Short mmCIF file of C-alpha atoms in Angstrom, two decimals:
data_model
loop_
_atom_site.label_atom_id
_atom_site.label_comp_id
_atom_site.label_asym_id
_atom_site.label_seq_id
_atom_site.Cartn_x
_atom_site.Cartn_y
_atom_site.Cartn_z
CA UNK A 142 20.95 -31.62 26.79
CA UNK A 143 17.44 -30.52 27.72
CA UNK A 144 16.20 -34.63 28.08
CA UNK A 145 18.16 -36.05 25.03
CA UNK A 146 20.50 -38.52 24.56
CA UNK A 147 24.46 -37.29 25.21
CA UNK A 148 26.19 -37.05 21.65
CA UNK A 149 29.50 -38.90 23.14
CA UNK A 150 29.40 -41.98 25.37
CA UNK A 151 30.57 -41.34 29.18
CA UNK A 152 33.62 -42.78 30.83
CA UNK A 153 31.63 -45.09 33.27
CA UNK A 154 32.62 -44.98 36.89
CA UNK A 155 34.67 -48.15 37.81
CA UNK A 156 32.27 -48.92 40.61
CA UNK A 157 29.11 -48.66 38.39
CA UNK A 158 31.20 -51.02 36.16
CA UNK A 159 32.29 -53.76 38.78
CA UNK A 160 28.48 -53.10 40.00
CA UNK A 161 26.86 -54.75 37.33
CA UNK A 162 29.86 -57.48 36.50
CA UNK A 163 31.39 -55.03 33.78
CA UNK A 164 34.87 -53.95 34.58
CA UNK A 165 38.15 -55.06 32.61
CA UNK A 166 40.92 -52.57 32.78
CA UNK A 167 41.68 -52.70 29.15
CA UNK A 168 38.62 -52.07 28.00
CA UNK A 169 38.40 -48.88 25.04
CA UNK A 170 35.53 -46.19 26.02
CA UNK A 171 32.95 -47.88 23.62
CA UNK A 172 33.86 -51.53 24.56
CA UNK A 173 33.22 -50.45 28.31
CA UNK A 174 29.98 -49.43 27.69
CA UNK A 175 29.12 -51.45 24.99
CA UNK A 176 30.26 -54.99 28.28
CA UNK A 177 27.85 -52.41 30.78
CA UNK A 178 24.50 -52.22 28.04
CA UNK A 179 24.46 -55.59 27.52
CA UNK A 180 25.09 -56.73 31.36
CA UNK A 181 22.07 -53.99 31.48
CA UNK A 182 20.11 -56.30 29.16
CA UNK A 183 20.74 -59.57 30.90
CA UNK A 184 19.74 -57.89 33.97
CA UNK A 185 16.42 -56.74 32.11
CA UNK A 186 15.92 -60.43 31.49
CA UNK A 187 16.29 -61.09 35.08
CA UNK A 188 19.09 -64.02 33.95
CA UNK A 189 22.26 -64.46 36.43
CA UNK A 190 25.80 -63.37 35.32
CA UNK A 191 27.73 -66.25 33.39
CA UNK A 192 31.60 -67.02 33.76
CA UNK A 193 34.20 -69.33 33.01
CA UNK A 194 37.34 -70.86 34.71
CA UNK A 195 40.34 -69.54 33.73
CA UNK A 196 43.65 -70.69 33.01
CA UNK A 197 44.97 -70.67 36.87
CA UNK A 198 41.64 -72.50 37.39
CA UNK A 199 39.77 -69.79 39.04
CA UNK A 200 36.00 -68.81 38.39
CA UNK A 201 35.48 -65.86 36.39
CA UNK A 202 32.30 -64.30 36.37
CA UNK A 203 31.03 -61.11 34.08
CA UNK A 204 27.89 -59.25 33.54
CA UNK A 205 28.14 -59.88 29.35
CA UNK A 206 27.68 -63.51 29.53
CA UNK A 207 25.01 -65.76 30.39
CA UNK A 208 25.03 -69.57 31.99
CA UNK A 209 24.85 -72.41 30.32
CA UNK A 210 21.30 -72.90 30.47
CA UNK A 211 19.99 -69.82 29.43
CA UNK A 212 22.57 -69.88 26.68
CA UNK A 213 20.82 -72.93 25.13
CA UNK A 214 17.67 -71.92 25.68
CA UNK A 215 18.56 -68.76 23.22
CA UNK A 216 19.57 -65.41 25.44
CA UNK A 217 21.72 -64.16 23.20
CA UNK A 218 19.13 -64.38 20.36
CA UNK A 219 16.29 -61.64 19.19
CA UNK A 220 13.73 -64.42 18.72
CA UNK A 221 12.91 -68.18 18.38
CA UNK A 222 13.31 -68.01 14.64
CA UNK A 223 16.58 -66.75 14.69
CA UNK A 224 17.72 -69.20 17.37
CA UNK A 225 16.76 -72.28 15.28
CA UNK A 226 18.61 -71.16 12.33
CA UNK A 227 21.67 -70.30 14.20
CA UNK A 228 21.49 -73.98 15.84
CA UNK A 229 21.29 -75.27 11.66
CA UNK A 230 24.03 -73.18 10.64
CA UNK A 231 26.20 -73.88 13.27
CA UNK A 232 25.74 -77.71 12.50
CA UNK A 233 26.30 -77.82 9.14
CA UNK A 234 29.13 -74.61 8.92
CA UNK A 235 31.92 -74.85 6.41
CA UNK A 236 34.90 -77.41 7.21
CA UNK A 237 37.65 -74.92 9.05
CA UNK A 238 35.16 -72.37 9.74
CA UNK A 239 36.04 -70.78 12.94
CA UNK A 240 33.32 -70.39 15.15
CA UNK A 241 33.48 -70.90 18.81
CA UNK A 242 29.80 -72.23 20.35
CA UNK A 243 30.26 -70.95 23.61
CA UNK A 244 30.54 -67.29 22.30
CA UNK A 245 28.00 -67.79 19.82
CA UNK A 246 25.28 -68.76 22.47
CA UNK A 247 26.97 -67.38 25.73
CA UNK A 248 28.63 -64.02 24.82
CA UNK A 249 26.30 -61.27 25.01
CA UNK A 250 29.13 -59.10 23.58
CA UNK A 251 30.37 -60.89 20.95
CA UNK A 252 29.92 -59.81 17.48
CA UNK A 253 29.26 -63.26 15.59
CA UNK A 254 25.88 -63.26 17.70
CA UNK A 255 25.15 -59.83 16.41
CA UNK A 256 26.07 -61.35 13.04
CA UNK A 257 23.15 -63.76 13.24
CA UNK A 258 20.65 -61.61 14.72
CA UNK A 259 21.11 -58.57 11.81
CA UNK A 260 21.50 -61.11 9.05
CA UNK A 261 19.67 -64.38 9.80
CA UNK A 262 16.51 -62.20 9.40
CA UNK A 263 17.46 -61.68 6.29
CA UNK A 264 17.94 -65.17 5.48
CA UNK A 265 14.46 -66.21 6.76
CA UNK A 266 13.21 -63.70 4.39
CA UNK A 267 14.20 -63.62 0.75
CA UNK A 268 12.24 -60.38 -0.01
CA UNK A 269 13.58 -58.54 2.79
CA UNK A 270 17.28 -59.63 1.93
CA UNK A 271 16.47 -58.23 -1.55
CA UNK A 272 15.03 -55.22 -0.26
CA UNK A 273 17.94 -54.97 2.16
CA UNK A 274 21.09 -54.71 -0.44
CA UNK A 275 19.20 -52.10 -2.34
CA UNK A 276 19.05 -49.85 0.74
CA UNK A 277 22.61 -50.49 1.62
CA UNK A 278 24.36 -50.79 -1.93
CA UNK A 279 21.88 -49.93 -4.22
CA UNK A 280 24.41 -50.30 -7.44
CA UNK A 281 23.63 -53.96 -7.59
CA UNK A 282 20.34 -53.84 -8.34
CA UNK A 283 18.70 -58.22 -8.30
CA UNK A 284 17.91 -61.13 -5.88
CA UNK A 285 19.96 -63.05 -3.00
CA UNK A 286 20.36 -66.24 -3.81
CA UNK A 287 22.41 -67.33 -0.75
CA UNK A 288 23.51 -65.84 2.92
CA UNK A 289 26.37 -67.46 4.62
CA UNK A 290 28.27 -67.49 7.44
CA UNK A 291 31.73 -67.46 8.20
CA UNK A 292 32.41 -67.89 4.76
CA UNK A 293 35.61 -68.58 2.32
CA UNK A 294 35.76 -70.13 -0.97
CA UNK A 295 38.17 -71.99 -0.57
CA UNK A 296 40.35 -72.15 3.00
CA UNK A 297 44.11 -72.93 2.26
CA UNK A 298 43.55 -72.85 -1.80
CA UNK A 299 46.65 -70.93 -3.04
CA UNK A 300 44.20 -69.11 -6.02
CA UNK A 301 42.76 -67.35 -3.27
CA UNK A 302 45.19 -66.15 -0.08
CA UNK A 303 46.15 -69.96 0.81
CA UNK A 304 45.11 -69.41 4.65
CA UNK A 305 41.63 -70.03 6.41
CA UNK A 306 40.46 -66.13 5.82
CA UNK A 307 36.96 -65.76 5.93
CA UNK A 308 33.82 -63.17 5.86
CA UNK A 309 31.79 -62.93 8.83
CA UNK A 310 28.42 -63.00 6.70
CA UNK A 311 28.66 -63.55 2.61
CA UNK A 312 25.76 -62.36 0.41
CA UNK A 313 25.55 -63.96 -3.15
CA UNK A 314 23.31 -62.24 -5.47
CA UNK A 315 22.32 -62.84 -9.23
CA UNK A 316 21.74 -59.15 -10.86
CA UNK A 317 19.28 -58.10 -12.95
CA UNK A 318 21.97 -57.76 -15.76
CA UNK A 319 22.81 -61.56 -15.11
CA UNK A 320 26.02 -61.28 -13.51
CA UNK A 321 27.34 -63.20 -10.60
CA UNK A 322 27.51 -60.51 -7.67
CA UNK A 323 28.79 -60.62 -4.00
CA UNK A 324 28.72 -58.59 -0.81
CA UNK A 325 31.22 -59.76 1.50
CA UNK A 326 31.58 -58.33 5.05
CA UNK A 327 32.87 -58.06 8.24
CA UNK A 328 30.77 -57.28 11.25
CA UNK A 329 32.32 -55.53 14.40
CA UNK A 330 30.80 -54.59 17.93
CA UNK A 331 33.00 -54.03 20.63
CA UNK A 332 36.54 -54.79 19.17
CA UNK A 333 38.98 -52.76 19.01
CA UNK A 334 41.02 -53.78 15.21
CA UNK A 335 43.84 -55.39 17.55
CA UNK A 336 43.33 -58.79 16.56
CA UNK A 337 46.53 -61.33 16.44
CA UNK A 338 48.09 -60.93 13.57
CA UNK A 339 48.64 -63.93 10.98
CA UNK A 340 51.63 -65.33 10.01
CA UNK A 341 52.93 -63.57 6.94
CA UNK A 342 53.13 -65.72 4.27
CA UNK A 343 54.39 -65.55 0.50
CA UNK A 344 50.70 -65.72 -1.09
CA UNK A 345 49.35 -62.68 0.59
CA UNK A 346 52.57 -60.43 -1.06
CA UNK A 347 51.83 -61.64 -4.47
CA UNK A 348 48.13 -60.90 -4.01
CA UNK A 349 48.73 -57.58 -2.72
CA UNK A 350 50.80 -56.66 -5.99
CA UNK A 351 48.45 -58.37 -8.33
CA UNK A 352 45.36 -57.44 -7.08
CA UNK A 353 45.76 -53.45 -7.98
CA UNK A 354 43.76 -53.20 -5.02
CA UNK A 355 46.17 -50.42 -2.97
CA UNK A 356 48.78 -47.42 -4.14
CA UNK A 357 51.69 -49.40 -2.27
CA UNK A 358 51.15 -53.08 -2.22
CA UNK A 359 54.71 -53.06 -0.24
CA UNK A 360 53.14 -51.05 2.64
CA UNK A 361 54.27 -52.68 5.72
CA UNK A 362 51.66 -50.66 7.40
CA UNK A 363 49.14 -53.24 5.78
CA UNK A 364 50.53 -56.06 7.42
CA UNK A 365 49.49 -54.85 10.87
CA UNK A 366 47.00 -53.79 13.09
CA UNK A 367 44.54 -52.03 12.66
CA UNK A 368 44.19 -53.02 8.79
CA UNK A 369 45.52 -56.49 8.28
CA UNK A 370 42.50 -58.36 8.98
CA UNK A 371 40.77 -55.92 6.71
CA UNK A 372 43.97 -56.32 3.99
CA UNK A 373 43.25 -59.96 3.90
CA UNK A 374 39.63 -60.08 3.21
CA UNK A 375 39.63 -57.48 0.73
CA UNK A 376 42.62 -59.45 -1.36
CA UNK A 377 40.44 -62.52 -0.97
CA UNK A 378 36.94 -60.81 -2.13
CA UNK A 379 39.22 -59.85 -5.38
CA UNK A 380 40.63 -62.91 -5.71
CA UNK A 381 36.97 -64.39 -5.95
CA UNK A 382 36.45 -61.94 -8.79
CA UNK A 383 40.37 -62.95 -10.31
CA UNK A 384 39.46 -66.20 -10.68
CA UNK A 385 36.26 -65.98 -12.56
CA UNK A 386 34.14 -67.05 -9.41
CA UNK A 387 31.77 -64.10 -9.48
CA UNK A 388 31.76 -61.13 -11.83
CA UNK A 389 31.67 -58.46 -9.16
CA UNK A 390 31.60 -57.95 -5.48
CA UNK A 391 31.79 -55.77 -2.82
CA UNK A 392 33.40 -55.69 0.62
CA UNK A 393 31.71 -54.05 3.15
CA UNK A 394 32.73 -53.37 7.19
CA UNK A 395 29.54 -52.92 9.89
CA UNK A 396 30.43 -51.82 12.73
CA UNK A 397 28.95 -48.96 15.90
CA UNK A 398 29.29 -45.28 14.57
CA UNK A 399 30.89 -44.62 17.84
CA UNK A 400 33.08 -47.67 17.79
CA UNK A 401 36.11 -45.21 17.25
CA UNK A 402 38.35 -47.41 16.88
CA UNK A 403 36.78 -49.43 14.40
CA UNK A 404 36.09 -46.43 12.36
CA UNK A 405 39.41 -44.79 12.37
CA UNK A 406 41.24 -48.33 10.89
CA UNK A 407 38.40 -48.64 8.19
CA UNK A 408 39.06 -44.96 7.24
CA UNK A 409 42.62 -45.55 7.40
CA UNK A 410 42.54 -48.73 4.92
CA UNK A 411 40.10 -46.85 2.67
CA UNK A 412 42.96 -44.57 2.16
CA UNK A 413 45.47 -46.89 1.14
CA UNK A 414 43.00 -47.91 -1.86
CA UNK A 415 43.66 -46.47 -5.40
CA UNK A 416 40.34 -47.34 -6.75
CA UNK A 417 41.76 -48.53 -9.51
CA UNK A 418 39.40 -50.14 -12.80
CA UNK A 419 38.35 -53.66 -11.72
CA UNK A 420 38.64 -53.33 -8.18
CA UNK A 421 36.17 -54.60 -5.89
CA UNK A 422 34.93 -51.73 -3.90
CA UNK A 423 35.10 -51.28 0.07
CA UNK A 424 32.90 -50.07 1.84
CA UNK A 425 32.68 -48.28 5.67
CA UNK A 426 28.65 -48.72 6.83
CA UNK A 427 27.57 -47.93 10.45
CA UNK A 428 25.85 -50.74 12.47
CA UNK A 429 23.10 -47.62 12.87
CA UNK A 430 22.72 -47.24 9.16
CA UNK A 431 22.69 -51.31 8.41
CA UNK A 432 19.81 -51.04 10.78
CA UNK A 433 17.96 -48.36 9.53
CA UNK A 434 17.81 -50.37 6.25
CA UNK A 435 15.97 -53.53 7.81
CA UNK A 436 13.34 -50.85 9.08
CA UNK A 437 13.28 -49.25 5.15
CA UNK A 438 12.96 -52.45 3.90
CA UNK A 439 9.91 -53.18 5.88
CA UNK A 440 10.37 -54.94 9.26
CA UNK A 441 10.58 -52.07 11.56
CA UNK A 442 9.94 -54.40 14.23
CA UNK A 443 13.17 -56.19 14.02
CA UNK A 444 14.97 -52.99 13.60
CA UNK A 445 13.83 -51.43 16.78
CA UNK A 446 14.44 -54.66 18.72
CA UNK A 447 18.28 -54.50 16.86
CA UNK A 448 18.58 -50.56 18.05
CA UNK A 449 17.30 -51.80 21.57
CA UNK A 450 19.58 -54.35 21.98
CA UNK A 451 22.67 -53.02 20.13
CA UNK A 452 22.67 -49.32 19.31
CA UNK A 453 20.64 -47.43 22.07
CA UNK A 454 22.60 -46.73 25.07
CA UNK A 455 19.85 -45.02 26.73
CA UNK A 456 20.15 -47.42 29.87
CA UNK A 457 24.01 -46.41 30.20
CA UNK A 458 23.40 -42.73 30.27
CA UNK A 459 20.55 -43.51 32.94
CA UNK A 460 22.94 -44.58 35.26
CA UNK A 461 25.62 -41.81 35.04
#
């Protein structure tokens, strides 16, 4: 190695796990040390562990969350900027938009709060947004108009897929050429694609045939882990474009290069798509590479303290 960084991630001994409140049996190899580096960056902070009580009404306490009162005062958040515009888009969030408060502000781990972090520096700054899609899908060449949250156009409308399917973080854009554009994506961090799965309903087998998205809309493989979630958004990002809501669009997954599972499902879906003319396009971008595009697009600043935070898993190789 001669000083550098590994190029895997380690399998962390249980003990230095349970040492610094990060050990859950089920945990994948990334997710394990993905729960130790940020217990790592509480403990930088010098904040206590947080917990909950559980079901049988015992105290549960881990090294990824944070109490109550550091959780308001903004510990899961890169700055003061970003913590204020969380607390306004959390107030005024779309009707049926699911986002749970607790995680949002408590859950080191959680990828909604990586969400806001990445992207609500991008709302705060309309140049850097624009400067921002260029780097990471540089065919739709214009200006943001909008970032949102946890968005669908229309949750439980049977145009679309008639359930409460959303996008994690929705760009709108106007393009140069005057069309009506969109980037919709879904973030990951830690999970592993093994989500519960939806109830199947009649909607989402029509879409799948008239979208043209896929080579067999019949697949039952798309109807389950680890591509269903992703099967669902994609149908509803063409559906926007079916129903002459925007011209275009694009759906994009972020998640960790070395979130393996996460990249192995993405993959997978991507090869179920025919590419067919019309289609909105989907795209697999590394957390690492969305990123490096807020540092190309001029705030290195908030990219380093993204890798820090996120990406860098220096301080779990220092302790192996």
């Amino acid at each position: 190695m001669n000083g550098s960084a590994p190029d895997q991630l380690p399998l962390v001994p249980e003990a230095t796990l349970r040492k610094h409140g990060a050990f859950v049996g089920y945990d994948t190899r990334f997710r394990a040390c993905a729960r130790l580096l940020q217990s790592l960056h509480r403990e930088a902070l010098g904040l206590p562990m947080g917990g909950f009580i559980d079901g049988a009404g015992k105290r549960r306490r881990y090294g990824h969350l944070v109490g109550q009162a550091d959780a308001a005062a903004g510990a899961n958040f890169l700055n003061e900027d970003i913590l204020r515009f969380t607390a306004k888009t959390l107030a005024y969030r779309e009707p049926g938009a699911l986002i749970e408060d607790r995680r949002v502000y408590g859950n080191l781990l959680a990828s909604m709060p990586l969400a806001f972090n990445l992207f609500g520096a991008l709302k705060l700054d309309d140049d850097l947004a624009d400067r921002w899609v260029r780097e990471i899908y540089p065919a739709f060449e214009g200006k943001v108009s909008h970032i949102q949250f946890e968005h669908s156009p229309g949750r439980g409308e049977s145009r679309f897929t008639d359930d409460g399917t959303a996008f994690d973080v929705f760009v709108s854009l106007r393009l140069d050429d005057g069309r009506k554009a969109f980037l919709a994506i879904e973030v990951k961090y830690s999970e592993g694609m093994a989500e519960a799965e939806p109830r199947m309903r009649p909607r989402y087998d029509e879409l799948s045939v008239q979208s043209g998205l896929y080579f067999n809309a019949d697949d039952p493989a798309l109807r389950r882990n680890p591509v269903q979630q992703l099967w669902r958004q994609h149908m509803l990002a063409q559906a926007m474009v079916m129903s002459g809501l925007y011209d275009t669009g694009a759906f994009l997954i972020i998640g960790p290069e070395r979130n393996g599972e996460v990249q192995r499902a993405s993959h997978r879906y991507a090869a179920m798509l025919k590419g067919a003319d019309g289609a909105v396009p989907f795209e697999v971008i590394t957390l690492e590479t969305a990123i490096a595009a807020v540092a190309l697009a001029g705030n290195t600043a908030h990219a380093a303290a993204l890798t820090h935070r996120y990406t860098d898993f220096g301080p779990v190789h220092a302790l192996i």
